[in-house]
CSV table of C-alpha atoms in Angstrom, one decimal:
chain,number,residue,atom,x,y,z
A,797,MET,CA,-139.9,-68.3,69.7
A,798,LEU,CA,-136.4,-69.8,69.4
A,799,PHE,CA,-137.9,-72.8,67.6
A,800,VAL,CA,-139.5,-70.6,65.0
A,801,LEU,CA,-136.3,-68.6,64.4
A,802,ALA,CA,-134.3,-71.9,64.0
A,803,LEU,CA,-136.9,-73.2,61.7
A,804,PHE,CA,-136.8,-70.0,59.6
A,805,ALA,CA,-133.0,-70.2,59.5
A,806,VAL,CA,-133.1,-73.8,58.2
A,807,LEU,CA,-135.7,-72.9,55.6
A,808,LEU,CA,-133.7,-70.0,54.5
A,809,VAL,CA,-130.6,-72.1,54.0
A,810,VAL,CA,-132.5,-74.8,52.2
A,811,PHE,CA,-134.4,-72.6,49.8
A,812,LEU,CA,-132.2,-69.6,49.3
A,813,SER,CA,-129.5,-71.3,47.1
A,814,PRO,CA,-132.0,-72.8,44.7
A,815,LEU,CA,-133.9,-69.6,44.5
A,816,ARG,CA,-130.7,-67.7,43.7
A,817,SER,CA,-129.9,-70.3,41.0
A,818,PHE,CA,-133.3,-70.0,39.4
A,819,ALA,CA,-133.1,-66.2,39.6
A,820,LEU,CA,-129.6,-66.2,38.0
A,821,THR,CA,-130.8,-68.5,35.2
A,822,GLY,CA,-133.7,-66.1,34.4
A,823,ALA,CA,-131.5,-63.0,34.5
A,824,SER,CA,-128.9,-64.7,32.2
A,825,TYR,CA,-131.6,-65.9,29.8
A,826,GLY,CA,-133.2,-62.4,29.8
A,827,ALA,CA,-129.9,-60.6,29.2
A,828,ARG,CA,-128.9,-62.9,26.3
A,829,VAL,CA,-132.2,-63.0,24.5
A,830,ALA,CA,-132.8,-59.2,24.9
A,831,CYS,CA,-129.3,-58.4,23.7
A,832,SER,CA,-129.7,-60.6,20.6
A,833,CYS,CA,-133.1,-59.2,19.9
A,834,ARG,CA,-131.8,-55.6,20.3
A,835,PHE,CA,-128.4,-55.7,18.6
A,836,VAL,CA,-128.7,-58.6,16.2
A,837,GLY,CA,-132.4,-58.3,15.3
A,838,GLY,CA,-132.5,-54.5,15.5
A,839,ARG,CA,-135.8,-54.3,17.5
A,840,GLU,CA,-136.5,-51.9,20.2
A,841,LEU,CA,-135.8,-53.2,23.7
A,842,SER,CA,-139.4,-52.9,24.8
A,843,ALA,CA,-140.5,-55.2,21.8
A,844,CYS,CA,-137.9,-57.8,23.0
A,845,ARG,CA,-140.0,-58.7,26.1
A,846,GLN,CA,-142.3,-60.6,23.7
A,847,ASP,CA,-139.6,-63.2,23.2
A,848,PHE,CA,-139.5,-64.0,27.0
A,849,GLU,CA,-140.9,-67.2,28.3
A,850,PRO,CA,-144.0,-67.2,30.6
A,851,GLY,CA,-143.0,-66.6,34.2
A,852,MET,CA,-140.3,-64.0,33.4
A,853,GLU,CA,-142.4,-61.0,34.6
A,854,PHE,CA,-140.0,-60.2,37.3
A,855,VAL,CA,-137.0,-59.8,35.0
A,856,SER,CA,-136.3,-56.1,34.2
A,857,LEU,CA,-134.1,-54.9,31.4
A,858,SER,CA,-131.8,-51.9,30.8
A,859,GLU,CA,-129.8,-51.1,27.8
A,860,ASP,CA,-126.4,-49.4,27.4
A,861,ALA,CA,-126.5,-48.3,23.7
A,862,GLN,CA,-122.9,-47.1,23.8
A,863,GLU,CA,-121.5,-50.4,25.1
A,864,ARG,CA,-124.1,-52.3,23.1
A,865,SER,CA,-125.1,-54.3,26.1
A,866,VAL,CA,-128.3,-55.4,27.9
A,867,THR,CA,-128.5,-55.9,31.7
A,868,ALA,CA,-131.3,-58.1,33.1
A,869,ARG,CA,-132.2,-58.1,36.8
A,870,PHE,CA,-134.4,-60.6,38.5
A,871,ALA,CA,-136.4,-58.9,41.3
A,872,TRP,CA,-133.4,-57.1,42.7
A,873,ILE,CA,-131.8,-60.5,43.7
A,874,VAL,CA,-129.3,-61.1,40.9
A,875,SER,CA,-128.4,-59.6,37.5
A,876,ASP,CA,-126.4,-60.5,34.4
A,877,LYS,CA,-125.3,-58.6,31.4
A,878,ALA,CA,-124.9,-59.6,27.7
A,879,THR,CA,-122.7,-57.6,25.4
A,880,TYR,CA,-122.8,-57.6,21.6
A,881,ARG,CA,-119.5,-58.2,19.8
A,882,GLU,CA,-119.3,-57.9,16.0
A,883,GLY,CA,-118.9,-61.3,14.4
A,884,TRP,CA,-119.7,-63.1,17.7
A,885,GLY,CA,-123.2,-61.9,18.6
A,886,CYS,CA,-124.2,-61.4,22.1
A,887,MET,CA,-122.2,-63.1,24.9
A,888,LEU,CA,-122.9,-63.1,28.6
A,889,ASP,CA,-120.3,-61.2,30.5
A,890,SER,CA,-120.2,-64.0,33.1
A,891,TRP,CA,-119.0,-66.4,30.4
A,892,LYS,CA,-115.9,-64.4,29.7
């Protein structure tokens, strides 16, 4: 039993960091693309999902119309937000 727990701990350490990196990449991509689609392209947020790459089914989107931002979450693991700024377009908040 101790061996199984130790093996699980090692696998968690080995795979958690890359999984989190992939999830953050997906969330960041989703936020940036959806923000541009919504606030630059003027499309509805629900239509912006058509611009996603295959494999992005776990990315959920939410919009803050007053702030002119879109938040993308990847399967409750990570999230990122992109905000529209006049003359600059959409920029990820994590890039500020």
